[in-house]
Short mmCIF file of C-alpha atoms in Angstrom, two decimals:
data_model
loop_
_atom_site.label_atom_id
_atom_site.label_comp_id
_atom_site.label_asym_id
_atom_site.label_seq_id
_atom_site.Cartn_x
_atom_site.Cartn_y
_atom_site.Cartn_z
CA LEU A 12 -0.04 0.05 -0.18
CA ASP A 13 1.14 3.46 -0.54
CA ASN A 14 1.24 5.87 2.29
CA PHE A 15 0.04 3.59 4.72
CA LYS A 16 2.60 4.40 7.42
CA PRO A 17 1.19 8.03 7.49
CA VAL A 18 -2.35 6.69 8.42
CA ASN A 19 -0.82 4.96 11.16
CA ASP A 20 1.48 7.55 12.50
CA SER A 21 -1.41 10.18 12.50
CA TYR A 22 -4.49 8.09 13.48
CA GLY A 23 -2.97 5.10 15.45
CA HIS A 24 -2.74 1.68 14.61
CA GLU A 25 -6.60 0.97 15.53
CA VAL A 26 -7.27 3.10 12.37
CA GLY A 27 -4.77 1.31 10.58
CA ASP A 28 -5.87 -2.13 11.36
CA GLN A 29 -9.58 -1.17 10.51
CA LEU A 30 -8.06 0.40 6.94
CA LEU A 31 -6.22 -3.07 6.22
CA ILE A 32 -9.46 -5.03 6.72
CA GLU A 33 -11.26 -2.67 4.31
CA VAL A 34 -8.28 -3.13 1.90
CA ALA A 35 -8.65 -6.78 2.28
CA GLN A 36 -12.19 -6.94 1.63
CA ARG A 37 -11.88 -4.41 -1.77
CA ILE A 38 -9.40 -7.07 -2.74
CA ARG A 39 -11.65 -10.03 -2.49
CA ALA A 40 -14.58 -8.11 -4.31
CA ASN A 41 -12.35 -7.38 -7.36
CA ILE A 42 -10.66 -10.97 -7.48
CA ARG A 43 -12.26 -14.27 -8.73
CA GLU A 44 -13.31 -17.27 -6.45
CA GLU A 45 -10.56 -18.94 -8.10
CA ASP A 46 -8.11 -16.55 -7.09
CA THR A 47 -5.97 -16.52 -4.02
CA VAL A 48 -5.39 -13.27 -1.64
CA SER A 49 -2.85 -13.44 1.36
CA ARG A 50 -1.56 -10.84 3.65
CA GLN A 51 2.21 -11.02 3.89
CA GLY A 52 2.70 -8.66 6.89
CA GLY A 53 2.32 -4.93 7.52
CA ASP A 54 0.77 -3.50 4.16
CA GLU A 55 1.90 -5.83 1.94
CA PHE A 56 -0.54 -8.46 0.30
CA ALA A 57 0.29 -11.33 -2.20
CA LEU A 58 -2.35 -12.41 -5.10
CA LEU A 59 -2.22 -15.61 -6.80
CA LEU A 60 -4.12 -15.00 -10.09
CA GLY A 61 -4.60 -18.31 -12.37
CA ASP A 62 -5.93 -18.63 -16.13
CA ILE A 63 -4.32 -15.19 -17.24
CA SER A 64 -4.31 -15.25 -21.04
CA SER A 65 -2.18 -12.41 -21.81
CA PHE A 66 -0.03 -9.26 -20.21
CA SER A 67 -3.01 -6.83 -20.91
CA HIS A 68 -5.46 -9.26 -19.56
CA CYS A 69 -3.57 -8.98 -16.10
CA GLY A 70 -3.30 -5.31 -16.57
CA GLN A 71 -6.82 -4.80 -16.76
CA MET A 72 -7.49 -6.69 -13.55
CA LEU A 73 -4.53 -4.81 -11.84
CA LYS A 74 -6.01 -1.34 -13.26
CA ARG A 75 -9.58 -2.30 -11.72
CA LEU A 76 -8.07 -3.56 -8.59
CA HIS A 77 -5.71 -0.23 -8.28
CA GLN A 78 -9.03 1.88 -8.99
CA ALA A 79 -11.02 0.36 -6.46
CA LEU A 80 -8.18 0.39 -3.53
CA ALA A 81 -7.83 4.25 -4.50
CA GLN A 82 -11.39 5.30 -3.73
CA PRO A 83 -11.64 6.99 -0.09
CA TYR A 84 -11.99 5.20 3.02
CA VAL A 85 -13.97 6.41 5.75
CA ILE A 86 -13.15 5.37 8.90
CA ASP A 87 -14.57 6.46 12.44
CA ASP A 88 -15.92 9.57 10.90
CA LEU A 89 -12.19 10.33 9.22
CA THR A 90 -11.43 9.91 5.34
CA VAL A 91 -8.43 8.27 4.44
CA ASP A 92 -6.57 8.03 0.84
CA ILE A 93 -4.06 5.79 0.13
CA GLY A 94 -3.08 4.02 -2.98
CA ALA A 95 -1.18 0.80 -4.17
CA SER A 96 1.88 0.07 -6.03
CA SER A 97 1.97 -3.91 -7.48
CA GLY A 98 4.65 -6.19 -8.89
CA ILE A 99 3.80 -9.22 -11.09
CA THR A 100 5.69 -11.96 -12.02
CA PHE A 101 4.31 -15.01 -14.69
CA TYR A 102 5.00 -18.44 -14.10
CA PRO A 103 6.26 -20.55 -15.98
CA LEU A 104 7.71 -17.62 -18.03
CA ASP A 105 9.58 -16.93 -14.60
CA GLU A 106 10.48 -20.58 -13.65
CA GLY A 107 11.24 -20.89 -10.02
CA ASP A 108 9.57 -21.90 -6.56
CA ILE A 109 7.21 -19.97 -4.65
CA ASP A 110 9.88 -18.17 -2.79
CA THR A 111 11.69 -17.23 -6.33
CA LEU A 112 8.30 -16.20 -7.60
CA LEU A 113 7.67 -13.85 -4.74
CA ARG A 114 10.81 -12.42 -4.57
CA HIS A 115 10.71 -11.41 -8.19
CA ALA A 116 7.25 -9.72 -7.63
CA ASP A 117 8.71 -8.06 -4.69
CA GLN A 118 11.45 -6.53 -6.89
CA ALA A 119 8.77 -5.55 -9.94
CA MET A 120 6.84 -3.86 -6.85
CA TYR A 121 9.64 -1.94 -5.64
CA GLN A 122 10.28 -0.81 -9.25
CA ALA A 123 6.87 0.61 -9.43
CA LYS A 124 7.05 2.14 -6.14
CA LEU A 125 10.18 4.03 -7.70
CA ALA A 126 8.28 4.94 -10.80
CA GLY A 127 5.93 6.86 -8.88
CA LYS A 128 3.55 4.53 -6.97
CA ASN A 129 0.09 3.77 -7.22
CA ARG A 130 1.00 1.53 -10.55
CA TYR A 131 2.09 -1.91 -11.21
CA HIS A 132 5.20 -3.31 -13.00
CA PHE A 133 6.20 -6.53 -14.56
CA PHE A 134 8.95 -8.44 -13.44
CA ASN A 135 11.59 -8.28 -16.40
CA THR A 136 12.01 -11.98 -16.82
CA GLU A 137 14.04 -11.52 -20.04
CA GLN A 138 16.38 -9.02 -18.41
CA ASP A 139 16.76 -11.41 -15.43
CA GLN A 140 17.67 -14.47 -18.07
CA LYS A 141 20.00 -11.94 -19.35
CA THR A 142 22.09 -11.87 -16.11
CA ILE A 143 21.63 -15.64 -16.16
CA ASN A 144 22.82 -16.26 -19.41
CA THR A 145 25.85 -13.92 -18.82
CA ASN A 146 26.87 -16.20 -15.65
CA THR A 147 26.67 -19.00 -17.71
CA ARG A 148 28.47 -17.62 -20.56
CA SER A 149 31.22 -16.43 -18.15
CA GLN A 150 31.48 -20.18 -16.47
CA GLU A 151 31.77 -21.35 -20.38
CA ILE A 152 34.75 -19.08 -20.71
CA GLN A 153 36.35 -19.73 -17.34
CA GLN A 154 36.28 -23.48 -18.46
CA GLY A 155 37.39 -22.67 -22.00
CA PHE A 156 40.17 -20.92 -20.54
CA GLU A 157 41.28 -23.44 -18.28
CA GLU A 158 41.19 -25.79 -20.99
CA GLY A 159 43.33 -23.96 -23.39
CA GLU A 160 41.06 -23.05 -25.67
CA LEU A 161 41.77 -19.29 -25.81
CA CYS A 162 44.69 -18.43 -28.17
CA LEU A 163 46.20 -14.99 -30.01
CA TYR A 164 46.16 -14.22 -33.35
CA TYR A 165 48.25 -11.48 -35.04
CA GLN A 166 47.45 -8.64 -37.48
CA PRO A 167 50.63 -6.99 -39.21
CA LYS A 168 51.51 -3.33 -38.88
CA VAL A 169 53.37 -1.78 -41.90
CA ASN A 170 54.71 1.63 -42.62
CA MET A 171 53.32 2.21 -46.12
CA LYS A 172 55.98 4.67 -47.22
CA THR A 173 58.63 1.94 -46.77
CA GLY A 174 56.80 -1.23 -46.97
CA ASP A 175 58.59 -2.33 -43.69
CA VAL A 176 56.37 -4.74 -41.49
CA PHE A 177 57.09 -3.00 -37.76
CA GLY A 178 54.66 -4.66 -35.61
CA ALA A 179 51.71 -6.74 -34.81
CA GLU A 180 48.85 -6.59 -32.78
CA ALA A 181 47.63 -9.56 -30.73
CA LEU A 182 43.94 -10.21 -30.71
CA ILE A 183 42.12 -12.92 -28.41
CA ARG A 184 40.48 -15.71 -30.34
CA TRP A 185 38.23 -18.65 -28.73
CA ILE A 186 38.47 -21.96 -30.65
CA HIS A 187 35.53 -23.63 -29.18
CA PRO A 188 35.79 -27.43 -29.62
CA GLU A 189 32.09 -27.22 -30.81
CA LYS A 190 31.62 -23.95 -32.31
CA GLY A 191 34.63 -23.29 -33.69
CA MET A 192 36.40 -19.79 -33.64
CA ILE A 193 34.62 -17.19 -31.50
CA PRO A 194 35.67 -13.58 -32.07
CA PRO A 195 36.13 -11.23 -29.15
CA LEU A 196 33.32 -9.28 -29.31
CA GLU A 197 31.21 -12.31 -28.75
CA PHE A 198 32.48 -13.20 -25.32
CA LEU A 199 34.65 -10.57 -23.57
CA PRO A 200 31.54 -8.34 -22.87
CA SER A 201 30.57 -11.09 -20.53
CA ILE A 202 33.61 -11.02 -18.35
CA GLU A 203 33.62 -7.29 -18.01
CA ASP A 204 34.76 -5.70 -15.09
CA SER A 205 35.45 -9.44 -13.31
CA ASP A 206 38.38 -11.00 -11.79
CA LEU A 207 38.42 -13.58 -15.04
CA GLU A 208 38.62 -10.37 -17.24
CA ILE A 209 42.10 -9.75 -15.00
CA GLU A 210 42.91 -13.31 -15.04
CA ILE A 211 42.70 -13.38 -19.12
CA GLY A 212 44.24 -9.94 -19.32
CA GLN A 213 47.30 -11.16 -17.61
CA TRP A 214 47.55 -14.49 -19.69
CA VAL A 215 47.37 -12.38 -23.00
CA ILE A 216 50.29 -10.00 -21.76
CA THR A 217 52.33 -12.94 -20.60
CA GLU A 218 51.68 -15.00 -23.83
CA ALA A 219 52.34 -11.88 -26.22
CA ILE A 220 56.04 -11.60 -24.20
CA LYS A 221 56.74 -15.27 -24.93
CA GLN A 222 55.86 -15.20 -28.45
CA LEU A 223 58.27 -11.99 -28.70
CA ASP A 224 60.75 -14.09 -27.26
CA GLU A 225 59.98 -17.11 -29.51
CA TRP A 226 60.09 -14.74 -32.86
CA MET A 227 63.36 -13.12 -31.62
CA LYS A 228 65.16 -16.55 -31.57
CA HIS A 229 64.28 -16.79 -35.19
CA GLY A 230 65.08 -13.41 -36.16
CA ILE A 231 61.86 -11.75 -36.54
CA THR A 232 61.96 -8.53 -34.52
CA ILE A 233 58.93 -6.74 -34.74
CA GLU A 234 56.89 -4.85 -32.08
CA ILE A 235 53.97 -6.63 -30.55
CA SER A 236 50.62 -4.73 -29.22
CA VAL A 237 48.39 -6.13 -26.48
CA ASN A 238 44.88 -4.45 -25.80
CA VAL A 239 44.46 -3.67 -22.05
CA SER A 240 41.02 -3.06 -20.50
CA SER A 241 40.70 -0.03 -18.05
CA TYR A 242 39.58 -2.61 -15.18
CA HIS A 243 42.81 -4.56 -15.77
CA LEU A 244 45.15 -1.51 -15.91
CA LEU A 245 43.54 -0.05 -12.81
CA SER A 246 43.57 -3.68 -10.84
CA ASP A 247 46.18 -3.77 -7.90
CA THR A 248 48.10 -6.48 -9.50
CA PHE A 249 48.55 -4.74 -13.08
CA PHE A 250 52.04 -3.37 -12.70
CA ALA A 251 53.62 -6.12 -10.87
CA HIS A 252 52.13 -8.60 -13.00
CA LEU A 253 53.64 -6.57 -16.11
CA SER A 254 57.22 -6.11 -14.66
CA ASP A 255 57.39 -10.13 -13.41
CA ALA A 256 56.28 -11.04 -17.05
CA LEU A 257 59.17 -8.92 -18.50
CA GLU A 258 61.65 -10.27 -16.16
CA GLN A 259 61.00 -13.55 -17.12
CA TYR A 260 62.42 -12.78 -20.78
CA PRO A 261 65.49 -10.38 -19.89
CA GLU A 262 66.74 -10.81 -23.48
CA ILE A 263 63.39 -8.92 -24.84
CA PRO A 264 64.05 -5.02 -25.02
CA SER A 265 60.86 -3.69 -23.32
CA HIS A 266 60.23 -1.37 -25.87
CA TYR A 267 59.11 -4.44 -28.30
CA LEU A 268 55.80 -4.51 -26.13
CA GLN A 269 53.15 -1.68 -26.57
CA LEU A 270 50.06 -1.66 -24.56
CA GLU A 271 47.10 -0.45 -26.49
CA ILE A 272 44.74 1.55 -23.90
CA LEU A 273 41.22 2.06 -25.35
CA GLU A 274 40.70 6.17 -25.12
CA SER A 275 37.29 5.28 -23.24
CA SER A 276 39.18 3.87 -20.78
CA ALA A 277 40.22 7.18 -19.49
CA LEU A 278 37.35 8.91 -19.17
CA GLY A 279 36.51 7.46 -15.64
CA ASP A 280 39.60 8.32 -13.79
CA LEU A 281 42.14 10.15 -16.39
CA LYS A 282 44.62 11.13 -13.50
CA THR A 283 45.08 7.56 -12.30
CA VAL A 284 45.07 6.13 -15.70
CA SER A 285 47.77 8.80 -16.63
CA ALA A 286 49.62 7.89 -13.82
CA VAL A 287 49.80 3.91 -14.33
CA ILE A 288 50.56 4.28 -17.79
CA LYS A 289 53.09 6.76 -17.10
CA THR A 290 54.75 4.37 -14.59
CA CYS A 291 54.86 1.66 -17.33
CA ARG A 292 56.49 3.62 -19.78
CA ASP A 293 59.22 5.32 -17.62
CA VAL A 294 59.97 2.54 -15.04
CA LEU A 295 59.30 -0.58 -17.44
CA GLY A 296 60.12 0.93 -20.65
CA VAL A 297 57.00 -0.44 -22.66
CA ASN A 298 55.19 1.84 -25.47
CA ILE A 299 51.72 3.07 -25.25
CA ALA A 300 49.33 3.57 -27.68
CA LEU A 301 45.88 4.99 -27.54
CA ASP A 302 43.51 3.17 -29.15
CA ASP A 303 40.27 3.81 -30.96
CA PHE A 304 41.19 7.40 -30.99
CA GLY A 305 38.08 9.72 -31.76
CA THR A 306 35.73 7.84 -30.38
CA GLY A 307 35.95 9.05 -26.91
CA TYR A 308 34.74 12.50 -25.34
CA SER A 309 38.13 14.28 -24.42
CA SER A 310 40.46 13.71 -27.14
CA LEU A 311 42.20 16.90 -26.60
CA THR A 312 42.40 16.35 -22.96
CA HIS A 313 43.74 12.59 -23.66
CA LEU A 314 46.46 13.97 -25.92
CA ARG A 315 47.42 16.49 -23.31
CA ASN A 316 47.70 14.48 -20.26
CA LEU A 317 47.95 10.70 -21.28
CA PRO A 318 52.07 9.87 -21.88
CA ALA A 319 50.94 7.65 -25.00
CA ASN A 320 53.53 7.30 -27.77
CA THR A 321 51.15 6.41 -30.25
CA ILE A 322 47.50 7.24 -31.57
CA LYS A 323 45.73 4.77 -33.06
CA ILE A 324 42.84 6.17 -35.60
CA ASP A 325 39.60 4.31 -35.00
CA GLN A 326 38.85 1.90 -38.10
CA SER A 327 35.10 3.26 -38.35
CA PHE A 328 36.68 6.76 -39.47
CA VAL A 329 38.96 4.96 -41.54
CA ARG A 330 36.61 2.47 -43.43
CA ASP A 331 33.99 5.27 -44.78
CA MET A 332 36.90 7.99 -45.54
CA LEU A 333 36.37 7.54 -49.02
CA ASP A 334 32.70 8.15 -48.77
CA ASP A 335 32.18 10.27 -45.86
CA PRO A 336 33.63 13.99 -46.04
CA SER A 337 33.08 13.83 -42.11
CA ASP A 338 35.37 11.02 -41.49
CA TYR A 339 37.73 12.49 -44.15
CA ALA A 340 37.86 15.55 -41.90
CA ILE A 341 38.15 13.81 -38.84
CA ILE A 342 41.33 11.60 -39.85
CA ASP A 343 42.97 14.92 -41.26
CA GLY A 344 42.10 16.57 -37.80
CA VAL A 345 43.78 13.56 -35.83
CA ILE A 346 46.74 13.64 -37.99
CA GLY A 347 47.28 17.15 -37.39
CA LEU A 348 46.68 17.03 -33.67
CA ALA A 349 49.25 14.01 -33.58
CA GLU A 350 51.94 16.25 -35.30
CA SER A 351 51.42 19.02 -33.20
CA PHE A 352 51.60 16.64 -29.79
CA HIS A 353 54.42 15.04 -31.37
CA ARG A 354 52.76 11.68 -31.39
CA ASP A 355 53.37 8.65 -33.88
CA VAL A 356 49.85 7.75 -35.82
CA ILE A 357 48.74 4.64 -37.05
CA ALA A 358 45.52 4.00 -39.12
CA GLU A 359 43.54 0.52 -38.32
CA GLY A 360 40.81 -0.70 -40.72
CA VAL A 361 42.66 -0.26 -43.80
CA GLU A 362 40.87 -2.36 -46.46
CA THR A 363 42.09 -0.96 -50.21
CA THR A 364 44.90 0.79 -51.78
CA GLU A 365 42.73 3.70 -51.94
CA HIS A 366 42.53 3.87 -48.19
CA GLY A 367 46.27 3.58 -48.16
CA LEU A 368 46.81 6.30 -50.46
CA MET A 369 44.76 8.89 -48.86
CA LEU A 370 46.33 8.22 -45.41
CA LEU A 371 49.66 8.87 -46.81
CA LEU A 372 48.66 11.93 -48.62
CA LEU A 373 47.06 13.23 -45.33
CA GLY A 374 50.37 12.36 -43.56
CA CYS A 375 49.80 8.67 -41.87
CA HIS A 376 52.47 6.42 -43.00
CA ASN A 377 51.41 3.36 -40.57
CA ALA A 378 48.95 1.16 -41.04
CA GLN A 379 46.93 -2.12 -40.44
CA GLY A 380 43.89 -3.75 -41.87
CA TYR A 381 42.34 -6.66 -44.22
CA GLY A 382 44.11 -4.82 -47.16
CA ILE A 383 47.60 -5.83 -45.70
CA ALA A 384 46.99 -8.85 -43.82
CA ARG A 385 44.30 -10.75 -41.61
CA PRO A 386 44.84 -11.80 -38.01
CA MET A 387 46.59 -15.00 -38.23
CA PRO A 388 47.94 -17.57 -35.89
CA ALA A 389 51.54 -16.81 -34.60
CA SER A 390 52.89 -20.06 -36.26
CA ASP A 391 51.89 -18.16 -39.59
CA ILE A 392 53.57 -14.96 -39.18
CA PRO A 393 57.06 -15.99 -40.35
CA LEU A 394 55.78 -17.29 -43.81
CA TRP A 395 53.70 -14.40 -44.25
CA LEU A 396 56.67 -12.22 -43.67
CA GLU A 397 58.47 -13.88 -46.29
CA THR A 398 56.03 -13.87 -48.92
CA TYR A 399 54.75 -10.11 -48.12
CA VAL A 400 54.83 -7.70 -51.06
CA PRO A 401 54.78 -4.46 -50.08
CA ASN A 402 51.86 -2.35 -52.33
CA LYS A 403 53.69 -0.73 -54.93
CA GLU A 404 51.23 2.04 -55.25
CA TRP A 405 52.04 3.11 -51.79
CA THR A 406 55.78 3.06 -51.97
CA LYS A 407 55.79 4.83 -55.49
CA CYS A 408 53.18 7.49 -54.04
CA ALA A 409 55.22 8.25 -50.87
CA ALA A 410 58.42 8.31 -52.58
CA GLN A 411 57.38 11.41 -54.91
CA GLN A 412 58.13 14.58 -53.99
CA ARG A 413 55.23 17.43 -53.87
CA THR A 414 54.41 20.83 -52.91
CA VAL A 415 51.60 21.30 -50.84
CA LYS A 416 49.72 21.99 -54.12
CA GLU A 417 50.77 19.14 -55.93
CA ASN A 418 49.80 17.11 -52.83
CA LYS A 419 46.08 18.22 -52.62
CA ILE A 420 45.67 17.69 -56.31
CA LYS A 421 46.82 14.03 -55.87
CA LEU A 422 44.51 13.76 -52.86
CA LEU A 423 41.74 14.72 -55.11
CA MET A 424 42.64 12.59 -58.05
CA VAL A 425 42.34 9.81 -55.60
CA MET A 426 39.14 10.34 -54.55
CA LEU A 427 37.97 10.98 -58.04
CA GLU A 428 39.27 7.90 -59.49
CA TYR A 429 37.78 5.85 -56.56
CA TRP A 430 34.54 7.69 -56.89
CA PHE A 431 34.02 7.02 -60.71
CA HIS A 432 35.44 3.45 -60.41
CA HIS A 433 32.76 2.53 -57.82
CA ILE A 434 30.08 4.02 -59.34
CA GLU A 435 30.78 2.15 -62.78
CA ASP A 436 31.25 -1.13 -60.68
CA ALA A 437 27.93 -0.53 -58.75
CA PHE A 438 26.19 0.58 -61.81
CA LEU A 439 27.29 -2.70 -63.98
CA SER A 440 26.41 -4.92 -60.91
CA ARG A 441 22.96 -3.50 -60.95
CA LYS A 442 23.11 -2.30 -57.49
CA SER A 443 19.82 0.01 -56.32
CA ASN A 444 19.78 3.80 -56.40
CA ASP A 445 19.57 3.56 -52.64
CA GLU A 446 22.94 1.71 -52.15
CA LEU A 447 24.40 4.55 -54.48
CA GLY A 448 22.74 7.52 -52.77
CA VAL A 449 25.83 8.74 -51.02
CA PHE A 450 27.96 8.58 -54.24
CA VAL A 451 25.72 10.43 -56.59
CA ASP A 452 24.68 13.26 -54.21
CA TYR A 453 27.21 16.19 -54.56
CA ARG A 454 26.53 18.06 -51.57
CA LYS A 455 27.41 14.93 -49.45
CA SER A 456 30.45 14.03 -51.42
CA ASN A 457 34.33 14.00 -50.54
CA LEU A 458 34.95 15.92 -53.89
CA ARG A 459 32.29 18.95 -52.63
CA SER A 460 34.20 18.82 -49.54
CA TRP A 461 37.59 18.96 -51.12
CA VAL A 462 36.62 22.30 -53.04
CA GLU A 463 35.33 23.83 -50.27
CA ARG A 464 38.29 23.41 -48.11
CA ALA A 465 40.45 24.50 -50.87
CA ARG A 466 38.01 27.85 -51.08
CA GLN A 467 39.07 28.39 -47.40
CA GLU A 468 43.22 27.64 -47.81
CA TYR A 469 43.70 30.09 -50.84
CA LEU A 470 46.01 28.21 -52.77
CA PHE A 471 44.08 27.86 -55.72
CA ASP A 472 42.65 30.32 -58.14
CA LYS A 473 38.79 31.11 -57.95
CA GLU A 474 37.77 30.82 -61.25
CA TRP A 475 39.52 27.31 -61.47
CA LEU A 476 37.53 26.20 -58.19
CA ASP A 477 34.24 27.39 -59.70
CA SER A 478 35.02 25.39 -62.65
CA LEU A 479 35.80 22.44 -60.92
CA ALA A 480 32.88 22.78 -58.81
CA LEU A 481 30.70 23.25 -61.76
CA GLU A 482 31.74 19.85 -63.88
CA ASN A 483 31.70 18.08 -60.59
CA GLU A 484 28.32 18.76 -59.75
CA LYS A 485 27.38 17.96 -63.39
CA MET A 486 29.18 14.73 -63.18
CA HIS A 487 27.15 13.84 -60.21
CA GLN A 488 23.68 14.95 -61.55
CA LEU A 489 24.57 12.66 -64.40
CA ALA A 490 25.34 9.36 -62.03
CA ASN A 491 22.16 10.50 -60.26
CA SER A 492 19.76 10.58 -63.51
CA LEU A 493 21.56 7.25 -65.00
CA CYS A 494 20.84 5.42 -61.42
CA ILE A 495 17.32 6.57 -61.26
CA GLN A 496 16.76 5.41 -65.21
CA HIS A 497 18.38 2.24 -63.79
CA LYS A 498 15.85 1.82 -60.99
CA GLU A 499 12.87 2.27 -63.40
CA GLY A 500 14.07 0.10 -65.95
CA VAL A 501 14.85 2.63 -68.70
CA ASN A 502 18.34 1.30 -69.13
CA LYS A 503 19.73 -2.33 -68.36
CA GLY A 504 23.05 -1.28 -67.03
CA SER A 505 25.30 -1.75 -70.17
CA SER A 506 28.59 -0.22 -70.42
CA ALA A 507 27.21 1.73 -73.44
CA ASP A 508 25.28 3.57 -70.83
CA LEU A 509 28.18 4.96 -68.94
CA VAL A 510 29.73 6.50 -71.91
CA GLU A 511 28.45 10.01 -71.22
CA LEU A 512 29.36 9.46 -67.66
CA GLU A 513 32.78 8.71 -68.78
CA GLN A 514 32.94 11.65 -70.57
CA ALA A 515 31.80 14.00 -67.85
CA TYR A 516 34.71 12.33 -65.76
CA LYS A 517 37.39 12.95 -68.25
CA ARG A 518 35.95 16.71 -68.51
CA VAL A 519 36.58 16.97 -64.66
CA THR A 520 40.28 15.27 -65.08
CA THR A 521 41.07 17.56 -68.01
CA ILE A 522 40.49 20.65 -65.50
CA ILE A 523 42.46 19.11 -62.71
CA ALA A 524 45.29 18.38 -65.34
CA ASN A 525 45.38 21.97 -66.43
CA GLN A 526 45.71 23.42 -63.00
#
């Protein structure tokens, strides 16, 4: 009952007892003969309702009951107003014995009171099941860990300018005996902020250092980076374990180990995180990378206060930089910030040659991603290193000396060529107009963004920029028209339909060549 205690306090227990009797009578009057009601003690009642056909059916019964209980009570010439908060759980959706069901209903009643009283609340069996599933999953991971089912894969990192392979990121995998390989995002969330997360984190560091030692014995000297969660980083045992692990392999220079700290990890306690990684860097000599940079809320604060050697540009920006002017601008800004703060920068998620060319022209030389190599078992790394051939377009692009203007023109050409070939491939493969929307809309294109930025930098003649913008817009309008015709079945997507678009493309390239 809501507001029952003030009745007792103001009018005494005799009035309170009489009120409880009238409440019980109203409850009995509003339930069916086959239903059961009992007073649990104090001002709490429990109802057992059978043959409930649906959530709404139960809700209608509770609404009618609440309305009845909220009507004024006249006791000894006193008018008393109270209400009720109810919590409901459903069996067998909520499987359990009577004590469990009562506890769940009580929890739901508490939520009803928190929500403002005089209402009912259903126990969230789905949420409770999620908790059970998480605990079960955690136990499965613990068992898999103890039975040696977890392993590390390694994704190479390269310098696109020189072609050198300088490192690899250690990435955890769960090789399940029945389900096969399980990626980290499918099991690590189940152990967040737990002792098992720390235990597995320590194992990852130890395994990575052990792998460093193994590779160095075979003449492979590359840096290994490991991801460290904030919960692990801030644990009491983190520094001691890291120090002990490095001491076990004294032949390994500690700077060959890099700790990758998620930028978002620093949000909770920037001062403490900064102190821990500074100690790891200065005392133990390991390198520090700020991972997924740009996805947090205080990137500038992090750059100023966190002693990281390297900034990793998040793959979500890199993946769409060829299509989205915002991501292109973010990457350009992050690279500029890294230079200003004297930090190295590496881009993850490099999937194509064009990704690499854009990054090189923007000033980022280091990269990892599927366009270079997918993560692989440690045993595959030696052969991969032997057969790895640097991307010739990347090394050629980086070797050429250019003025600032020439560099920007080269960047424009990379974006333009990517745009045209993407439209061409998509059109011939009969993709829908919806899929090409971002490409044919000049207002949202990288090409328009390039022109607008160039206007602000005053490096190029205004008339030339106006001419370039006009032909670019005409080219996009033509592409949009072709896509609409294709969607309506006017054309069949043959190469002949692209002749006019190719001519428009050549007009744009001619304008660029005449700069």
